[in-house]
Structures are given as structure tokens and as C-alpha cells.
Amino acid sequence: MQIYVENLFKDENIISIAESLDLKTTTKRNKECNLIYNERGLSFFVDPLNKNHSINIDFMSGKLGWRITRPQNESLLKKTLGRSKEKLKIFDATPGFLSDTMIFLSMGHKVVAVEQSKIIFHLVNDAIRRASPSLTYLKNLSFCHGESFNYFDNAKDNFDVIYLDPMYPDSRKKVKKTGSVEALKFILDYERKSNQNDELVLKFLANRNKKIILKRPLKSNKKYNNINYQVKGKTTRFDIYL
Ligand SMILES: C[S@@+](CC[C@H](N)C(=O)[O-])C[C@H]1O[C@@H](n2cnc3c(N)ncnc32)[C@H](O)[C@@H]1O
């Protein structure tokens, strides 16, 4: 894999990303250039010579951009997090492209998020860099690359909530327009990272002394025992373990 850098955009940022990913940069686009850096920041293409199945994370546009400007409308997530006078400290153990965390931040909460994939980490971190001047609440986010349970196990912070959104088994969450699920799967396969998250969920459930929120497809079976309650939306369900 290589990073295609459009000539004008070769800067310190892409040099440090390339170093961290241990990838070469090139100014000639070729079939190995799954990563592209230009005026839109860093993007990922499953097929480098084709626009399909690509991902460029932009918190300020699309459905997410709309939702983060209207956090008062997030009744499902508010119900899921529960009533609290204080703002919460949330640990996101499966951040992916960070959509859920962005909503939590827009609601005023603090989030620590740890992503296992280095490529996803850099795609998201670059989106954070671009959005930071506009979204001041990004200062309430700590985002890093690593294995989330290890991080959590060694962390000294006191979290109110652990949030888990493992990959849905049948990928019903498919977002055909952007191909983001295809891109996510491709990246995890390329990096040989697991997208079967049973083990991760079980580790958190076994160490349960915090509220755990597990996002699931609405009609999926109750995979793990001892759910305390559920909050249901139109397509998604949140299983809560206290
Ligand atoms: C379905 S995605 C989460 C989507 C996310 N909630 C969002 O709003 O964009 C699951 C993510 O969890 C990450 N993940 C899975 N196991 C992990 C682990 N043990 N540590 C850190 N990240 C993990 C995967 O790499 C993937 O990016």
C-alpha cells in the first residue's frame, strides 16, 4: 500500500502520517495507492483507481454534520445514557469512524476513544484536525490508537459508561452510498485485525463495574446474558448492563 499525495499538499502532516503507517508517499497515482491526501485531507479507497467504496471522514457534512448541530434531538441516545446532572465520562471501546462519539461530544460529554486499526485511527485523526477549529468540544475528546481493553484495564480514569458498537455480523449497517462498511472491512482484513468482537465484549462484561452500553441491530438475539434493560430505536437497540 502507498499514499498518493497530490503535489500541492505534501506537508508535515502527511509526512508524519506516512511515517507512522510505515508507507511510502508518491505523487503518481497507481493501483497501490489506497490512501490519498489532497485538499479533502486523508481518504481511503478500496479500489485505488475507482471511486467506489471510498471513505473520507468529514464530521461537518452529511447526516452526522446535521445531527451534531442538533444534540437536543438525540432522544434515543439521551435515554440510553440515562439522566445525570453532571456530564459523563464515556469510554468508547470501538470508535471506528467516530460517529457515535461525535454525538456524545456534541451533547457535552467527555470521551476517551481507543481504535485498534492504525489506518482508521489516521483517517479519523485527520478529520479531527480539520474539524477542530470549528468544533470546540473536540477538546473533550482523547483519541488514540491501541487495543481498547488493554487501555481500559491500565487506565487510571474513572469512567461512567463503557460504549461498545461491534461490527454487526451480517453487515446490515451497509452504507452503500459511501461504501464505508466495505472500506472498514477491507482495512481490518489488510491489517489482520479482528472484526469479530465477541471476545472484546465478553472481556468488558466480565470486568463489569460500570454501566456498559452495547449497540445491536434491533432484531438481533440477546447475545449475552444479564441485560438490565434495553432502549429500542427504529433499526438499532441498546442493551444496557449495569
Ligand atoms: C462497527 S465499528 C464502530 C463504529 C462506530 N461506533 C462509529 O460510530 O463510527 C467497530 C470498530 O471497533 C474497532 N475495534 C474492534 N475491536 C477493537 C479493540 N479490541 N480495540 C479497539 N478497537 C476495536 C474496529 O477496528 C472498528 O473500527
Tab-separated table of C-alpha atoms and ligand atoms in Angstrom:
chain	number	residue	atom	x	y	z
A	1	MET	CA	0.000	0.000	0.000
A	2	GLN	CA	1.142	3.579	-0.767
A	3	ILE	CA	-0.155	7.107	-0.209
A	4	TYR	CA	-0.882	9.224	-3.273
A	5	VAL	CA	-0.153	12.829	-2.348
A	6	GLU	CA	-1.334	15.496	-4.743
A	7	ASN	CA	1.677	17.730	-5.402
A	8	LEU	CA	0.454	20.850	-3.662
A	9	PHE	CA	-0.433	19.022	-0.492
A	10	LYS	CA	2.854	17.498	0.581
A	11	ASP	CA	3.136	18.871	4.131
A	12	GLU	CA	4.342	17.952	7.628
A	13	ASN	CA	1.015	16.311	8.408
A	14	ILE	CA	1.179	13.697	5.627
A	15	ILE	CA	4.868	13.088	6.257
A	16	SER	CA	4.190	12.134	9.870
A	17	ILE	CA	1.151	10.003	8.872
A	18	ALA	CA	3.277	8.124	6.294
A	19	GLU	CA	5.993	7.559	8.905
A	20	SER	CA	3.519	6.272	11.458
A	21	LEU	CA	1.912	3.892	8.905
A	22	ASP	CA	5.321	2.950	7.516
A	23	LEU	CA	4.048	3.658	3.968
A	24	LYS	CA	5.681	5.387	1.021
A	25	THR	CA	4.212	8.554	-0.453
A	26	THR	CA	4.074	9.062	-4.211
A	27	THR	CA	2.933	11.865	-6.491
A	28	LYS	CA	1.965	9.384	-9.232
A	29	ARG	CA	-1.359	7.676	-8.621
A	30	ASN	CA	-1.136	3.906	-9.061
A	31	LYS	CA	-3.082	0.774	-8.113
A	32	GLU	CA	-1.357	0.500	-4.742
A	33	CYS	CA	-2.468	3.957	-3.613
A	34	ASN	CA	-5.360	3.066	-1.329
A	35	LEU	CA	-4.675	6.222	0.656
A	36	ILE	CA	-4.976	9.631	-0.972
A	37	TYR	CA	-4.068	13.001	0.515
A	38	ASN	CA	-5.320	16.222	-1.039
A	39	GLU	CA	-7.431	19.282	-0.188
A	40	ARG	CA	-10.020	16.980	1.456
A	41	GLY	CA	-7.388	15.582	3.805
A	42	LEU	CA	-6.768	11.847	4.014
A	43	SER	CA	-9.131	9.440	2.180
A	44	PHE	CA	-9.169	5.692	1.724
A	45	PHE	CA	-10.103	3.857	-1.500
A	46	VAL	CA	-10.780	0.098	-1.503
A	47	ASP	CA	-10.002	0.165	-5.239
A	48	PRO	CA	-7.426	2.953	-5.739
A	49	LEU	CA	-8.303	3.573	-9.380
A	50	ASN	CA	-12.041	3.619	-8.792
A	51	LYS	CA	-14.157	5.979	-6.721
A	52	ASN	CA	-16.373	3.230	-5.275
A	53	HIS	CA	-16.045	2.079	-1.682
A	54	SER	CA	-14.056	5.060	-0.518
A	55	ILE	CA	-14.097	6.870	2.761
A	56	ASN	CA	-13.290	10.459	3.617
A	57	ILE	CA	-14.379	11.340	7.118
A	58	ASP	CA	-15.910	14.783	7.420
A	59	PHE	CA	-17.783	15.426	10.664
A	60	MET	CA	-19.226	18.654	9.350
A	61	SER	CA	-21.180	17.264	6.394
A	62	GLY	CA	-23.945	14.767	5.680
A	63	LYS	CA	-26.216	13.172	8.269
A	64	LEU	CA	-23.632	13.359	11.042
A	65	GLY	CA	-22.967	17.043	10.329
A	66	TRP	CA	-26.702	17.656	10.709
A	67	ARG	CA	-27.008	15.620	13.919
A	68	ILE	CA	-24.114	17.251	15.758
A	69	THR	CA	-25.701	20.664	15.347
A	70	ARG	CA	-28.949	19.395	16.920
A	71	PRO	CA	-27.941	17.366	20.005
A	72	GLN	CA	-31.277	18.270	21.636
A	73	ASN	CA	-32.931	15.870	19.135
A	74	GLU	CA	-30.935	12.842	20.310
A	75	SER	CA	-33.706	11.435	22.492
A	76	LEU	CA	-32.722	7.777	21.939
A	77	LEU	CA	-29.106	8.314	22.993
A	78	LYS	CA	-30.180	10.557	25.887
A	79	LYS	CA	-32.446	7.777	27.160
A	80	THR	CA	-29.639	5.258	26.662
A	81	LEU	CA	-27.114	7.313	28.641
A	82	GLY	CA	-29.663	7.988	31.388
A	83	ARG	CA	-30.392	11.066	33.434
A	84	SER	CA	-27.459	12.774	35.047
A	85	LYS	CA	-26.913	16.338	36.168
A	86	GLU	CA	-23.215	16.009	35.542
A	87	LYS	CA	-21.691	15.489	32.115
A	88	LEU	CA	-20.480	11.917	31.680
A	89	LYS	CA	-17.046	10.474	31.035
A	90	ILE	CA	-17.535	7.836	28.346
A	91	PHE	CA	-15.077	5.181	27.198
A	92	ASP	CA	-15.643	4.290	23.521
A	93	ALA	CA	-14.000	0.878	23.038
A	94	THR	CA	-14.962	0.542	19.346
A	95	PRO	CA	-14.729	4.055	17.891
A	96	GLY	CA	-14.457	3.200	14.155
A	97	PHE	CA	-15.217	6.358	12.189
A	98	LEU	CA	-16.196	8.113	15.444
A	99	SER	CA	-19.827	8.964	14.558
A	100	ASP	CA	-21.325	7.888	17.893
A	101	THR	CA	-18.611	9.636	19.870
A	102	MET	CA	-19.170	12.850	17.900
A	103	ILE	CA	-22.803	12.813	19.038
A	104	PHE	CA	-21.756	12.224	22.670
A	105	LEU	CA	-19.327	15.157	22.419
A	106	SER	CA	-21.964	17.401	20.850
A	107	MET	CA	-24.173	16.578	23.876
A	108	GLY	CA	-21.406	17.951	26.126
A	109	HIS	CA	-19.925	14.663	27.390
A	110	LYS	CA	-16.242	13.785	27.587
A	111	VAL	CA	-14.965	10.786	25.636
A	112	VAL	CA	-11.853	8.651	25.619
A	113	ALA	CA	-11.801	6.525	22.425
A	114	VAL	CA	-9.250	3.839	21.524
A	115	GLU	CA	-9.196	2.399	17.988
A	116	GLN	CA	-7.287	-0.788	17.131
A	117	SER	CA	-6.730	-0.014	13.425
A	118	LYS	CA	-3.861	2.348	12.657
A	119	ILE	CA	-5.279	3.285	9.243
A	120	ILE	CA	-8.713	4.070	10.702
A	121	PHE	CA	-7.013	5.972	13.519
A	122	HIS	CA	-5.224	8.218	10.993
A	123	LEU	CA	-8.328	8.736	8.812
A	124	VAL	CA	-10.260	9.847	11.901
A	125	ASN	CA	-7.412	11.815	13.435
A	126	ASP	CA	-7.086	13.774	10.186
A	127	ALA	CA	-10.830	14.533	10.280
A	128	ILE	CA	-10.376	15.753	13.882
A	129	ARG	CA	-7.533	18.022	12.737
A	130	ARG	CA	-9.740	19.563	10.030
A	131	ALA	CA	-12.799	19.989	12.267
A	132	SER	CA	-11.055	21.233	15.430
A	133	PRO	CA	-11.109	24.952	14.553
A	134	SER	CA	-14.928	24.791	14.169
A	135	LEU	CA	-15.914	22.260	16.859
A	136	THR	CA	-14.553	23.461	20.179
A	137	TYR	CA	-15.964	20.435	22.035
A	138	LEU	CA	-13.341	18.269	20.331
A	139	LYS	CA	-11.129	19.363	23.245
A	140	ASN	CA	-13.244	16.974	25.369
A	141	LEU	CA	-12.025	14.034	23.282
A	142	SER	CA	-8.956	11.940	23.828
A	143	PHE	CA	-8.455	9.666	20.819
A	144	CYS	CA	-5.664	7.163	20.416
A	145	HIS	CA	-4.585	4.021	18.602
A	146	GLY	CA	-4.428	0.767	20.546
A	147	GLU	CA	-6.300	-2.225	21.896
A	148	SER	CA	-9.152	-0.782	23.890
A	149	PHE	CA	-9.481	-3.380	26.643
A	150	ASN	CA	-5.755	-3.180	27.464
A	151	TYR	CA	-6.004	0.594	27.565
A	152	PHE	CA	-9.077	0.461	29.789
A	153	ASP	CA	-7.517	-2.113	32.089
A	154	ASN	CA	-4.474	0.110	32.665
A	155	ALA	CA	-6.287	3.449	32.725
A	156	LYS	CA	-6.463	5.441	35.934
A	157	ASP	CA	-9.520	7.401	34.785
A	158	ASN	CA	-12.886	6.795	36.320
A	159	PHE	CA	-15.409	6.271	33.516
A	160	ASP	CA	-19.184	6.487	33.930
A	161	VAL	CA	-20.034	4.491	30.813
A	162	ILE	CA	-18.373	1.971	28.511
A	163	TYR	CA	-19.737	2.128	24.971
A	164	LEU	CA	-19.428	-0.828	22.592
A	165	ASP	CA	-20.505	-0.917	18.948
A	166	PRO	CA	-19.020	-4.095	17.492
A	167	MET	CA	-19.333	-4.747	13.779
A	168	TYR	CA	-22.753	-6.219	13.018
A	169	PRO	CA	-22.398	-9.849	11.995
A	170	ASP	CA	-24.391	-9.644	8.762
A	171	SER	CA	-23.301	-6.075	7.953
A	172	ARG	CA	-26.891	-4.906	7.738
A	173	LYS	CA	-25.461	-1.484	8.546
A	174	LYS	CA	-24.141	-1.383	4.965
A	175	VAL	CA	-23.879	2.202	3.782
A	176	LYS	CA	-23.959	1.620	0.039
A	177	LYS	CA	-23.526	5.258	-0.932
A	178	THR	CA	-20.170	5.773	0.728
A	179	GLY	CA	-19.039	2.166	0.982
A	180	SER	CA	-17.762	2.919	4.470
A	181	VAL	CA	-18.534	-0.579	5.770
A	182	GLU	CA	-16.708	-2.149	2.825
A	183	ALA	CA	-13.769	0.174	3.460
A	184	LEU	CA	-13.752	-0.696	7.170
A	185	LYS	CA	-13.750	-4.440	6.427
A	186	PHE	CA	-11.041	-4.067	3.800
A	187	ILE	CA	-8.826	-2.111	6.203
A	188	LEU	CA	-9.304	-4.565	9.075
A	189	ASP	CA	-8.525	-7.516	6.750
A	190	TYR	CA	-5.452	-5.722	5.400
A	191	GLU	CA	-4.182	-5.053	8.916
A	192	ARG	CA	-5.259	-8.537	10.033
A	193	LYS	CA	-7.391	-7.097	12.804
A	194	SER	CA	-10.410	-8.892	14.079
A	195	ASN	CA	-13.893	-7.688	13.250
A	196	GLN	CA	-15.471	-10.422	15.328
A	197	ASN	CA	-15.826	-8.606	18.605
A	198	ASP	CA	-17.337	-11.284	20.887
A	199	GLU	CA	-14.126	-11.609	22.813
A	200	LEU	CA	-13.870	-7.862	23.415
A	201	VAL	CA	-17.489	-7.595	24.607
A	202	LEU	CA	-17.066	-10.598	26.914
A	203	LYS	CA	-13.917	-9.099	28.467
A	204	PHE	CA	-15.754	-5.885	29.318
A	205	LEU	CA	-18.803	-7.782	30.615
A	206	ALA	CA	-16.606	-9.979	32.830
A	207	ASN	CA	-14.973	-6.891	34.344
A	208	ARG	CA	-18.259	-5.163	34.804
A	209	ASN	CA	-18.316	-2.461	37.452
A	210	LYS	CA	-19.506	0.299	35.143
A	211	LYS	CA	-22.549	0.834	33.024
A	212	ILE	CA	-21.997	-0.884	29.674
A	213	ILE	CA	-23.957	0.108	26.567
A	214	LEU	CA	-23.890	-2.405	23.719
A	215	LYS	CA	-25.261	-1.262	20.347
A	216	ARG	CA	-27.009	-4.044	18.410
A	217	PRO	CA	-29.279	-4.405	15.393
A	218	LEU	CA	-32.885	-4.052	16.607
A	219	LYS	CA	-33.969	-7.598	15.850
A	220	SER	CA	-30.803	-9.459	16.768
A	221	ASN	CA	-30.875	-12.074	19.504
A	222	LYS	CA	-29.882	-11.254	23.090
A	223	LYS	CA	-26.346	-12.407	22.660
A	224	TYR	CA	-25.045	-12.006	26.189
A	225	ASN	CA	-26.878	-12.808	29.431
A	226	ASN	CA	-27.981	-10.497	32.228
A	227	ILE	CA	-29.137	-7.480	30.265
A	228	ASN	CA	-30.602	-4.986	32.730
A	229	TYR	CA	-32.709	-3.130	30.192
A	230	GLN	CA	-32.974	-2.199	26.538
A	231	VAL	CA	-33.574	1.049	24.687
A	232	LYS	CA	-35.007	0.492	21.218
A	233	GLY	CA	-34.920	2.709	18.141
A	234	LYS	CA	-36.220	2.089	14.622
A	235	THR	CA	-33.301	-0.075	13.494
A	236	THR	CA	-30.944	-0.102	16.450
A	237	ARG	CA	-31.205	-1.348	20.003
A	238	PHE	CA	-29.039	-0.539	23.002
A	239	ASP	CA	-28.552	-3.341	25.524
A	240	ILE	CA	-27.633	-1.909	28.912
A	241	TYR	CA	-25.651	-3.800	31.536
A	242	LEU	CA	-25.341	-2.169	34.963
B	1	LIG	C1	-18.634	-1.031	13.837
B	1	LIG	S1	-17.177	-0.102	14.099
B	1	LIG	C2	-17.740	1.129	15.206
B	1	LIG	C3	-18.458	2.258	14.556
B	1	LIG	C4	-18.541	3.488	15.425
B	1	LIG	N1	-19.372	3.280	16.579
B	1	LIG	C5	-18.988	4.707	14.653
B	1	LIG	O1	-19.893	5.405	15.142
B	1	LIG	O2	-18.413	5.004	13.603
B	1	LIG	C6	-16.200	-1.119	15.153
B	1	LIG	C7	-14.786	-0.562	15.363
B	1	LIG	O3	-14.252	-1.142	16.543
B	1	LIG	C8	-12.872	-1.348	16.361
B	1	LIG	N2	-12.414	-2.367	17.318
B	1	LIG	C9	-12.771	-3.672	17.376
B	1	LIG	N3	-12.125	-4.316	18.371
B	1	LIG	C10	-11.335	-3.378	18.971
B	1	LIG	C11	-10.432	-3.409	20.065
B	1	LIG	N4	-10.205	-4.553	20.742
B	1	LIG	N5	-9.796	-2.267	20.420
B	1	LIG	C12	-10.022	-1.107	19.729
B	1	LIG	N6	-10.852	-1.019	18.678
B	1	LIG	C13	-11.525	-2.125	18.305
B	1	LIG	C14	-12.783	-1.812	14.915
B	1	LIG	O4	-11.458	-1.664	14.407
B	1	LIG	C15	-13.798	-0.905	14.243
B	1	LIG	O5	-13.184	0.265	13.789
